[in-house]
Amino acid sequence: MSKPKALLAYPVVKEIQDYLEEFTNLSTLDFSKPNTYEDVVAAIKDVEGAVVLGTRIDENLLSHGSKLKVISNITVGYNNFHIEAMKNRGVAGTHSPGILDNTVADFVMGLLIATGRRITELNSFVKEGKWTRIDNSHLFGKDISGSTVGIIGMGRIGEMVAKRCSLGFDMDVVYYNRSRKMEAEEKLGVRYVEKDELLKISDYVVLLTPLTDETYHILSHNEFSMMKKDAIVINASRGPVIDELALIEALKEGRIAGAGLDVYEKEPMDLDNPLLKMDNVITSPHISAGTQKTMNALAWNAAKSMVSFLVHKKAINIIPEMKGDF
Amino acid sequence: MSKPKIFIANPIPGFVEDYLRENCEVVIWDFSKPKKFDGILEIIKDVDGIIQVGMKIDENLLSHAKKLKAVSNISVGYNNFDVEAMKKYNIIGTHTPGVLDETVADTIMGLIINTGRRLCEADRDTKNGNWQKGDVSKFLGKDIHQSTLGIIGMGRIGECVAKRANLGFDMDILYYNRKRNKLAEEKYNAKYLSMDEVLQKSDFVMVMTPLSDETYHLMGEREFNLMKKDAFFINASRGPVVDELALIKALEEGRIAGAGLDVFEKEPIDKNNPLLRMDNVVTLPHIGSATEKTRDDMAMLAAKALVEVLEGRGSDVIIPELR
């Protein structure tokens, strides 16, 4: 039997590419330059499967790839998938849940401490030669230990952040979620509250919800006005869960104290985005899962999911909306 | 009995100043003016006590302070005290242990995550407008969870960091200390090893020792050479515990991956210090304990200790060498 044709649309370590070449007739994009949506469309024609990272999989792309059976996304989020279009054409989508949770939770804690204690701002302060006197009462931050963190969206990553906050830093942890998490409440001493209550009492508000119609702009003008004046917002989930214009306004008017952001409504950010000029805002470029170890593990997962589907005829890591379809 | 006379040499919170004014006659430096040594000598001639941060309390100063009985440090470190000179002049010295441990441990975890995950560097790069589509692997970092943290100097702050790292991040804890720390071993599964082994096996190495003759330049060229090439070095204790030139050389030659520093051999740091040009080094302006609540607590503890000692009641926070 001949090997199925497949496309690798994102560079991976050699071992993973070797594995893909063993099981498929593999083509790749030109990785010496950054690739665009059009590059993927141009290469999708004859392939049955593709490993992608964040490429928009829409009706147009699918219409160029009439032989496609499966698209394997390297990341856990898959809002690049146009699910209805994929379902209509019978194309399966896979993702990589579970693998990056601890790595993202680490990064969320990094954002939380760095905004509270002004680490990025003070690093620049020192590097730019502005540290000229020993008295530093103008450089005070906010305590982490003993403060209250409110987690909106208590999934696996939420629980890992809760564990770090509660067991590691003795923070009070409250959460809001569609459903109660009894096990987390017992093991980690976290407490369920309604969203408004969470916003009112938290020193740090951490967003860890997936992006859905319900969570779109879950924080907007009304929500920021309920928060404490010295509260800090952390978002490492998806940009559009925050109404970014409302956030910018709240920050400009001093209605909240700062923000630690890894995701934005538009990525990469526009160069004139006011967030880029705010010292009390951390702007990392969507790197919460970005460690070498995790990137390799995610790419392995996507490669194995595609090979399993095409070669072993077994659907694994299918996105929840398609469970049972394959 | 008349109230003791004291000198407040650094800015303190208003409620702490009020407390001191209730219990003492207060002389306070005019903080709109730069501090001059001559001016200080003039003031301390007839005071009973001094509350301050980092003032050198040595033979020269003490010989001018005929009535002085006690000096209170608003810090846990007291390497500004010349203990022998203080013994000779019969001066009591106090410091502020305990109240800042959690805040300093927070700073240290912040430095660990910031260096490992390259947060400062990524933030600056984005703010400089360099984020381009498709660069998702530009700032690949090192995982924090389940990595190995080596703690050199396992006192109270070391324990607070071990707790965060082990219970929060499932990190393995290795430590070296003059004596074994049973609490850290039992609660955080910390393993006691020689200093060389801690250096060789850790992904993150932090020093948390007081500064003394024994710990001066504890980390030098030999020690940095023992560390893994992809390991990070963290210091929020005292600058001179590290031979800074050796650290700079290790970083320049890529013998370690990066550093997170809150303290330096000279503070404020010189503008031409090569550390300031390194993207893989996080440099903080000695803010380990710098939150409003902790600084309030430290200032109040230092004020109470000074009043207690001057009223002859003794204090729990007299430095061990002068008890």
XYZ file of C-alpha atoms in Angstrom:
649
model
C 0.000 0.000 0.000
C 1.345 3.438 -0.839
C 1.869 5.981 1.892
C -0.725 8.781 2.193
C 0.393 12.216 1.136
C 0.731 14.690 3.987
C 1.870 18.264 4.561
C 3.999 19.621 7.383
C 3.177 23.333 7.617
C 5.296 24.184 10.671
C 8.947 23.354 11.410
C 9.516 20.578 13.967
C 12.583 18.783 15.341
C 14.238 16.206 13.118
C 12.986 13.147 15.039
C 9.374 14.180 14.438
C 9.921 14.896 10.756
C 11.651 11.499 10.418
C 8.645 9.846 12.040
C 6.255 11.595 9.652
C 8.384 10.601 6.658
C 8.360 6.989 7.784
C 4.550 6.812 7.665
C 3.581 9.376 5.015
C 4.689 10.764 1.715
C 5.564 14.097 3.299
C 5.927 17.525 1.768
C 6.879 20.605 3.783
C 6.691 24.361 3.350
C 9.858 26.419 2.906
C 10.864 26.961 6.537
C 13.671 29.372 5.714
C 11.022 32.119 5.755
C 7.826 32.803 7.730
C 4.831 31.194 6.039
C 1.374 32.602 5.368
C -2.125 31.215 4.922
C -1.636 31.452 1.131
C 1.499 29.296 1.348
C -0.518 26.567 3.053
C -3.376 26.857 0.517
C -0.887 26.472 -2.316
C 0.565 23.301 -0.806
C -2.659 21.588 0.304
C -3.898 20.318 -3.072
C -3.104 16.610 -3.042
C -2.604 15.883 0.629
C -4.817 13.803 2.905
C -3.521 15.254 6.119
C -1.682 18.317 7.432
C 0.122 19.287 10.617
C -0.416 23.009 11.196
C 0.098 25.613 13.892
C -2.697 28.160 13.922
C -3.348 28.258 10.152
C -6.957 29.285 9.398
C -8.760 26.190 8.147
C -11.727 27.674 6.291
C -13.959 26.824 3.343
C -11.509 28.387 0.888
C -8.562 26.330 2.124
C -10.678 23.177 2.263
C -11.918 23.744 -1.299
C -8.299 23.637 -2.458
C -7.630 20.460 -0.497
C -10.315 18.146 -1.765
C -8.485 15.011 -0.596
C -8.070 16.228 2.999
C -9.181 13.870 5.755
C -7.538 15.319 8.814
C -5.926 18.537 10.059
C -3.771 18.222 13.166
C -3.241 21.425 15.104
C -0.020 21.581 17.132
C -1.601 23.719 19.865
C -4.447 23.056 22.275
C -6.591 26.017 21.145
C -8.262 25.547 17.744
C -10.152 28.737 17.019
C -8.320 28.653 13.680
C -10.670 25.756 12.748
C -13.876 26.723 10.960
C -15.691 23.767 12.442
C -18.867 23.867 10.316
C -16.875 24.028 7.085
C -14.717 21.112 8.220
C -17.762 19.074 9.255
C -19.482 19.748 5.941
C -16.502 18.340 4.093
C -15.938 15.496 6.538
C -12.485 16.700 7.572
C -11.431 15.760 11.115
C -9.623 18.195 13.384
C -7.231 17.173 16.127
C -5.535 19.221 18.828
C -3.155 18.684 21.744
C -4.969 18.936 25.047
C -3.241 18.391 28.368
C 0.356 18.664 27.254
C 1.004 22.336 27.798
C -1.050 22.906 30.941
C 1.807 23.029 33.439
C 3.925 25.190 31.138
C 1.089 27.703 30.718
C 0.390 27.674 34.468
C 4.066 28.524 35.098
C 3.817 31.459 32.724
C 0.581 32.730 34.266
C 2.343 32.824 37.641
C 5.234 34.663 35.978
C 2.840 37.303 34.619
C 1.106 37.582 37.982
C 4.292 38.112 39.997
C 5.881 40.331 37.369
C 2.912 42.707 37.184
C 2.333 42.745 40.957
C 5.981 43.331 41.751
C 6.667 45.468 38.637
C 9.514 43.236 37.494
C 9.548 44.107 33.779
C 9.185 47.804 34.522
C 11.952 47.790 37.146
C 14.266 45.703 34.978
C 13.985 48.425 32.320
C 14.376 51.110 35.001
C 17.718 49.622 36.074
C 18.914 48.833 32.534
C 18.178 52.366 31.379
C 20.365 53.775 34.155
C 17.497 55.332 36.130
C 18.429 53.671 39.438
C 20.301 56.485 41.160
C 19.325 56.389 44.816
C 18.993 53.741 47.488
C 15.606 54.877 48.795
C 13.076 52.918 46.744
C 9.766 53.837 48.313
C 8.541 54.899 44.863
C 9.177 51.394 43.510
C 6.867 49.445 45.818
C 4.787 46.615 44.434
C 1.830 44.594 45.567
C 2.182 41.518 47.726
C 1.523 38.165 46.092
C 1.542 35.969 49.187
C -1.641 36.389 51.227
C -3.569 38.265 48.523
C -6.746 37.090 46.759
C -6.722 35.662 43.254
C -9.907 35.171 41.236
C -9.759 32.587 38.463
C -12.383 32.824 35.718
C -12.525 29.429 34.000
C -11.455 26.541 36.213
C -10.324 23.898 33.732
C -7.092 21.932 33.905
C -4.859 25.019 33.587
C -7.016 26.875 36.102
C -6.513 24.088 38.609
C -2.754 24.147 38.092
C -2.663 27.894 38.649
C -4.881 27.446 41.730
C -2.455 24.859 43.086
C 0.523 27.219 42.697
C -1.395 30.110 44.284
C -2.931 28.188 47.153
C -0.295 25.634 48.174
C 2.756 27.618 47.072
C 1.889 31.227 47.880
C -0.852 30.950 50.543
C -3.171 33.068 48.407
C -6.933 32.974 48.860
C -8.277 31.453 45.662
C -11.807 32.089 44.434
C -13.122 30.916 41.066
C -16.008 31.255 38.687
C -16.847 28.520 36.200
C -19.869 27.091 34.393
C -19.745 24.082 36.711
C -18.487 23.610 40.269
C -15.184 21.769 40.706
C -15.655 19.886 43.952
C -12.348 18.058 43.806
C -10.386 21.281 43.388
C -12.370 22.854 46.221
C -11.418 20.042 48.560
C -7.816 19.523 47.505
C -6.785 23.118 47.037
C -9.111 24.977 49.367
C -10.526 27.108 46.539
C -13.967 28.702 46.807
C -16.710 29.135 44.172
C -18.219 32.621 43.849
C -20.392 34.393 41.274
C -18.540 36.395 38.674
C -19.456 39.824 40.085
C -18.344 38.826 43.567
C -15.054 37.522 42.162
C -14.408 40.815 40.396
C -15.132 42.806 43.552
C -12.881 40.899 45.946
C -9.885 39.824 43.868
C -6.462 41.470 43.903
C -5.539 39.497 40.788
C -8.149 38.449 38.197
C -6.904 35.604 35.999
C -8.710 34.612 32.804
C -8.401 30.994 31.751
C -11.567 30.344 29.755
C -11.680 28.986 26.238
C -12.974 31.477 23.659
C -16.654 30.820 22.933
C -19.714 32.963 22.179
C -20.393 33.058 25.927
C -16.895 34.124 26.930
C -16.382 36.711 24.165
C -15.690 40.041 25.922
C -16.406 38.470 29.317
C -14.467 41.421 30.773
C -15.702 44.760 29.496
C -16.513 48.258 30.851
C -18.992 47.044 33.447
C -16.646 44.352 34.770
C -13.585 46.635 34.999
C -15.629 49.180 36.930
C -16.461 46.521 39.532
C -12.826 45.608 40.149
C -10.678 47.043 42.933
C -8.676 50.103 41.949
C -5.426 48.315 42.751
C -6.409 45.055 41.036
C -4.436 43.483 38.223
C -5.815 41.525 35.236
C -3.947 38.540 33.817
C -4.866 36.991 30.450
C -3.056 34.070 28.896
C -6.111 32.381 27.373
C -7.411 34.062 24.208
C -7.401 37.777 23.403
C -11.090 38.301 22.605
C -12.259 37.184 26.046
C -11.314 40.757 27.011
C -12.827 43.837 25.409
C -9.423 45.374 24.740
C -10.691 48.913 24.210
C -12.482 48.754 27.556
C -9.280 47.459 29.191
C -7.231 50.282 27.681
C -9.755 52.804 28.948
C -9.771 51.287 32.461
C -5.962 51.385 32.556
C -5.776 54.949 31.240
C -8.284 56.155 33.805
C -6.545 54.299 36.630
C -9.616 52.206 37.404
C -7.365 49.145 37.694
C -3.653 48.989 38.527
C -2.183 46.966 35.688
C -2.370 43.999 33.354
C -0.237 41.023 32.401
C -1.148 39.997 28.865
C 0.062 37.226 26.616
C -2.870 37.391 24.165
C -4.667 40.177 22.311
C -7.679 40.807 20.108
C -5.321 41.174 17.164
C -2.028 39.234 16.974
C 0.625 40.357 16.272
C -0.447 43.603 17.944
C -0.799 46.804 15.977
C 2.207 49.031 16.566
C -0.038 51.889 17.687
C -1.807 49.788 20.334
C -1.733 51.981 23.485
C -0.935 48.916 25.642
C 2.589 48.991 24.197
C 3.239 52.327 25.878
C 2.070 51.379 29.366
C 4.723 50.570 31.983
C 2.154 48.851 34.184
C 1.224 46.419 31.408
C 3.265 43.395 30.420
C 2.931 42.489 26.757
C 4.378 39.092 25.935
C 3.904 37.802 22.367
C 1.654 34.757 22.958
C 4.395 32.570 24.406
C 2.694 31.015 27.429
C 3.310 27.499 26.078
C 6.711 28.422 24.692
C 9.305 26.109 26.126
C 11.423 23.846 23.964
C 10.217 20.795 25.855
C 6.538 21.635 25.467
C 6.822 22.646 21.806
C 8.387 19.270 21.061
C 5.712 17.428 23.020
C 2.924 19.315 21.207
C 4.436 18.657 17.784
C 4.832 14.961 18.612
C 1.194 14.832 19.636
C 0.016 16.456 16.390
C 2.244 14.189 14.272
C 0.979 11.063 16.034
C -2.643 12.189 15.816
C -2.361 12.645 12.051
C -0.533 9.364 11.462
C -2.990 7.507 13.668
C -5.910 8.878 11.663
C -4.455 8.344 8.177
C -2.425 5.159 8.635
C -3.841 3.295 11.612
C -7.412 4.453 10.920
C -7.839 5.431 14.539
C -9.115 8.852 15.559
C -7.286 10.277 18.555
C -7.224 13.783 20.035
C -10.274 14.774 17.972
C -11.652 18.182 19.024
C -14.708 17.901 21.333
C -17.158 19.302 18.713
C -16.374 16.335 16.422
C -16.266 13.568 19.025
C -18.161 10.569 17.666
C -18.057 11.796 14.060
C -15.042 9.669 13.159
C 11.809 60.281 83.191
C 12.585 62.207 80.058
C 11.988 60.583 76.705
C 14.992 59.183 74.851
C 16.195 61.196 71.866
C 16.383 59.403 68.521
C 17.444 60.144 64.945
C 15.328 58.974 61.992
C 17.807 58.729 59.108
C 15.534 57.304 56.367
C 11.937 58.017 55.321
C 9.445 55.905 57.286
C 5.639 55.595 57.101
C 3.673 58.308 58.920
C 2.101 55.990 61.502
C 5.562 54.693 62.470
C 6.840 58.240 62.865
C 3.784 59.020 65.044
C 4.570 55.999 67.218
C 8.170 57.141 67.635
C 7.103 60.720 68.477
C 4.838 59.402 71.231
C 7.705 57.553 72.828
C 10.782 59.588 71.948
C 12.102 63.031 71.211
C 12.633 62.835 67.435
C 15.225 64.394 65.132
C 14.528 63.660 61.487
C 16.706 64.241 58.429
C 15.385 66.720 55.889
C 14.850 64.278 53.022
C 14.607 67.046 50.436
C 18.381 67.386 50.873
C 21.064 64.867 49.997
C 22.539 63.050 52.992
C 25.869 64.460 54.168
C 28.120 62.614 56.562
C 29.080 65.824 58.434
C 25.447 66.644 59.019
C 24.790 63.170 60.336
C 27.764 63.359 62.732
C 26.411 66.647 64.074
C 22.982 65.145 64.771
C 24.147 61.906 66.372
C 26.330 63.715 68.936
C 23.543 63.719 71.493
C 21.017 61.041 70.463
C 20.299 57.797 72.320
C 19.146 55.842 69.318
C 19.207 55.743 65.499
C 16.697 54.106 63.150
C 18.030 53.765 59.614
C 18.719 51.635 56.531
C 22.264 50.632 55.591
C 24.167 53.350 57.513
C 27.723 52.242 58.321
C 27.874 51.871 62.098
C 31.631 51.792 62.678
C 34.331 53.079 65.019
C 34.398 56.480 63.317
C 30.684 57.070 63.696
C 30.491 55.619 67.200
C 33.356 57.780 68.465
C 31.173 60.838 67.730
C 28.054 59.478 69.401
C 28.764 59.767 73.091
C 25.215 59.072 74.284
C 24.262 56.421 71.726
C 22.840 53.171 73.129
C 21.041 51.475 70.256
C 20.908 51.357 66.456
C 17.901 49.824 64.707
C 18.199 48.501 61.141
C 15.070 48.574 58.968
C 16.352 45.458 57.195
C 17.084 41.862 58.019
C 20.701 42.044 56.794
C 23.095 43.895 59.108
C 26.400 43.876 57.268
C 26.408 47.672 57.841
C 27.115 46.914 61.541
C 30.748 46.723 62.620
C 29.895 44.258 65.378
C 33.283 44.476 67.120
C 33.137 48.260 67.308
C 29.562 48.101 68.594
C 30.613 45.633 71.314
C 33.450 47.961 72.322
C 31.118 50.959 72.653
C 28.385 48.848 74.233
C 25.841 49.598 71.505
C 22.865 47.307 70.905
C 21.933 46.585 67.272
C 18.540 45.308 66.118
C 17.207 44.112 62.736
C 13.892 42.948 61.238
C 13.842 39.199 60.675
C 10.646 37.332 59.843
C 8.358 40.055 58.507
C 9.818 40.202 55.016
C 10.339 36.495 54.291
C 7.185 35.905 52.243
C 7.633 39.066 50.169
C 11.265 38.276 49.369
C 10.313 34.694 48.486
C 7.700 36.104 46.068
C 10.405 38.229 44.412
C 12.669 35.196 44.075
C 9.962 33.087 42.413
C 9.339 36.055 40.132
C 13.021 36.124 39.178
C 13.072 32.349 38.591
C 10.066 32.428 36.245
C 11.177 35.649 34.556
C 14.602 34.352 33.689
C 13.483 30.821 32.750
C 10.559 32.038 30.614
C 12.263 35.210 29.312
C 9.393 37.495 30.256
C 11.274 40.796 30.506
C 13.004 40.186 27.230
C 9.749 39.231 25.465
C 7.898 42.245 26.898
C 10.602 44.670 25.760
C 10.765 43.110 22.314
C 6.996 43.408 21.853
C 6.983 46.996 23.158
C 9.751 47.815 20.691
C 7.401 46.735 17.900
C 9.252 43.589 16.886
C 6.453 41.021 17.105
C 5.919 39.536 13.683
C 3.527 36.917 12.475
C 4.847 33.417 12.604
C 7.597 33.896 15.210
C 6.059 31.550 17.743
C 9.366 30.019 18.683
C 11.278 33.252 19.227
C 11.248 33.198 23.027
C 11.293 29.500 23.774
C 12.218 29.148 27.429
C 12.807 26.574 30.091
C 10.062 24.811 32.018
C 9.807 25.792 35.670
C 7.587 22.954 36.917
C 9.396 19.711 37.694
C 12.819 21.280 37.224
C 15.446 21.278 39.980
C 16.004 24.230 42.300
C 19.246 24.447 44.277
C 19.111 26.618 47.401
C 22.408 27.695 48.947
C 21.551 28.975 52.414
C 18.380 27.356 53.757
C 17.121 29.804 56.376
C 13.582 31.160 56.712
C 13.505 32.798 53.274
C 14.975 29.657 51.703
C 12.166 27.657 53.304
C 9.541 30.051 51.912
C 10.977 29.656 48.403
C 11.179 25.853 48.814
C 7.507 25.820 49.735
C 6.470 27.755 46.633
C 8.736 25.737 44.355
C 7.916 22.301 45.720
C 4.227 22.480 46.691
C 3.270 24.926 43.938
C 5.483 23.924 41.011
C 6.475 20.317 41.850
C 10.138 21.299 41.661
C 12.814 19.094 43.211
C 14.653 20.973 45.946
C 18.372 20.476 46.644
C 20.082 22.548 49.316
C 23.352 23.320 51.012
C 23.547 24.998 54.407
C 25.968 25.080 57.334
C 23.531 22.866 59.202
C 20.767 20.521 58.125
C 17.247 21.941 57.898
C 14.820 19.212 58.990
C 11.711 21.291 58.329
C 12.645 21.837 54.673
C 13.502 18.154 54.321
C 10.239 16.939 55.807
C 7.775 19.448 54.389
C 9.296 20.189 50.985
C 11.289 17.023 50.380
C 14.522 19.048 50.187
C 17.690 16.980 49.782
C 20.864 18.010 51.582
C 23.996 17.880 49.389
C 27.455 19.422 49.257
C 27.565 22.872 47.668
C 29.381 21.477 44.625
C 26.675 18.880 44.039
C 23.919 21.470 44.386
C 25.670 23.577 41.738
C 26.157 20.613 39.396
C 22.619 19.259 39.531
C 20.353 22.315 39.606
C 18.455 24.011 36.777
C 18.087 27.125 38.935
C 20.656 28.019 41.605
C 19.762 30.626 44.213
C 21.903 31.970 47.051
C 20.178 33.157 50.198
C 22.948 33.547 52.743
C 23.665 36.528 54.975
C 26.784 38.473 54.003
C 29.745 37.658 56.263
C 33.469 37.032 55.892
C 32.629 33.392 55.194
C 30.084 34.091 52.469
C 31.937 36.954 50.735
C 32.365 35.853 47.071
C 30.887 32.459 47.898
C 29.975 32.243 44.201
C 33.111 32.704 42.095
C 34.580 31.451 38.829
C 34.990 27.890 40.109
C 31.381 27.737 41.300
C 29.901 29.103 38.061
C 31.981 26.561 36.156
C 30.327 23.754 38.101
C 26.828 24.841 37.067
C 24.977 23.350 34.091
C 25.312 25.314 30.869
C 21.555 25.816 30.663
C 21.124 26.709 34.348
C 20.084 30.105 35.710
C 21.588 31.918 38.700
C 19.376 33.896 41.102
C 20.510 36.321 43.831
C 18.256 38.383 46.087
C 20.398 38.190 49.234
C 23.420 40.534 49.232
C 25.543 41.537 46.226
C 29.020 40.712 47.563
C 28.049 37.062 48.157
C 28.777 36.850 44.419
C 32.028 37.708 42.683
C 30.283 39.879 40.105
C 33.186 39.915 37.645
C 33.187 36.094 37.659
C 29.421 36.101 37.051
C 29.786 38.540 34.162
C 32.505 36.377 32.641
C 30.411 33.200 32.975
C 27.490 34.959 31.248
C 29.652 36.455 28.502
C 31.175 33.063 27.756
C 27.789 31.290 27.784
C 28.793 29.032 30.656
C 25.404 29.601 32.293
C 22.082 30.503 30.648
C 21.181 33.679 32.499
C 20.720 35.405 35.825
C 18.057 37.098 37.917
C 19.582 39.699 40.248
C 18.056 41.992 42.845
C 21.393 42.876 44.476
C 24.819 43.939 43.233
C 28.307 44.509 44.574
C 27.739 48.224 44.187
C 24.276 49.768 44.609
C 22.938 51.651 42.759
C 24.692 49.787 39.962
C 27.267 51.615 37.791
C 25.865 52.676 34.439
C 28.657 50.909 32.553
C 28.151 47.555 34.305
C 28.012 44.928 31.505
C 25.048 43.203 33.219
C 22.885 46.102 32.071
C 23.418 45.150 28.438
C 22.487 41.479 28.776
C 19.013 40.384 27.635
C 19.305 37.124 29.562
C 19.853 38.966 32.841
C 17.005 40.459 34.861
C 18.191 43.394 36.982
C 16.015 44.690 39.817
C 16.827 47.720 42.024
C 17.030 45.845 45.358
C 13.253 45.582 45.793
C 13.141 42.086 47.320
C 11.037 43.241 50.251
C 9.542 46.324 48.606
C 5.808 46.171 49.083
C 3.910 48.735 51.086
C 2.664 46.280 53.695
C 6.029 44.629 54.247
C 7.903 47.927 54.458
C 5.288 49.190 56.949
C 5.734 46.018 59.006
C 9.534 46.284 58.876
C 9.576 49.964 59.881
C 7.166 49.322 62.777
C 9.165 46.321 63.984
C 12.380 48.387 63.835
C 10.727 51.314 65.675
C 9.338 49.068 68.426
C 12.685 47.334 68.854
C 14.443 50.682 69.248
C 11.941 51.925 71.843
C 12.088 48.642 73.766
C 15.874 48.662 73.917
C 16.048 52.351 74.909
C 13.473 51.798 77.653
C 15.633 48.950 78.950
C 13.087 46.242 78.217
C 15.236 44.219 75.812
C 14.018 42.974 72.423
C 13.540 39.719 70.485
C 15.234 41.168 67.433
C 18.658 42.111 68.783
C 21.210 40.645 66.350
C 22.537 37.270 67.563
C 26.138 38.518 68.059
C 25.041 41.212 70.522
C 22.526 39.302 72.624
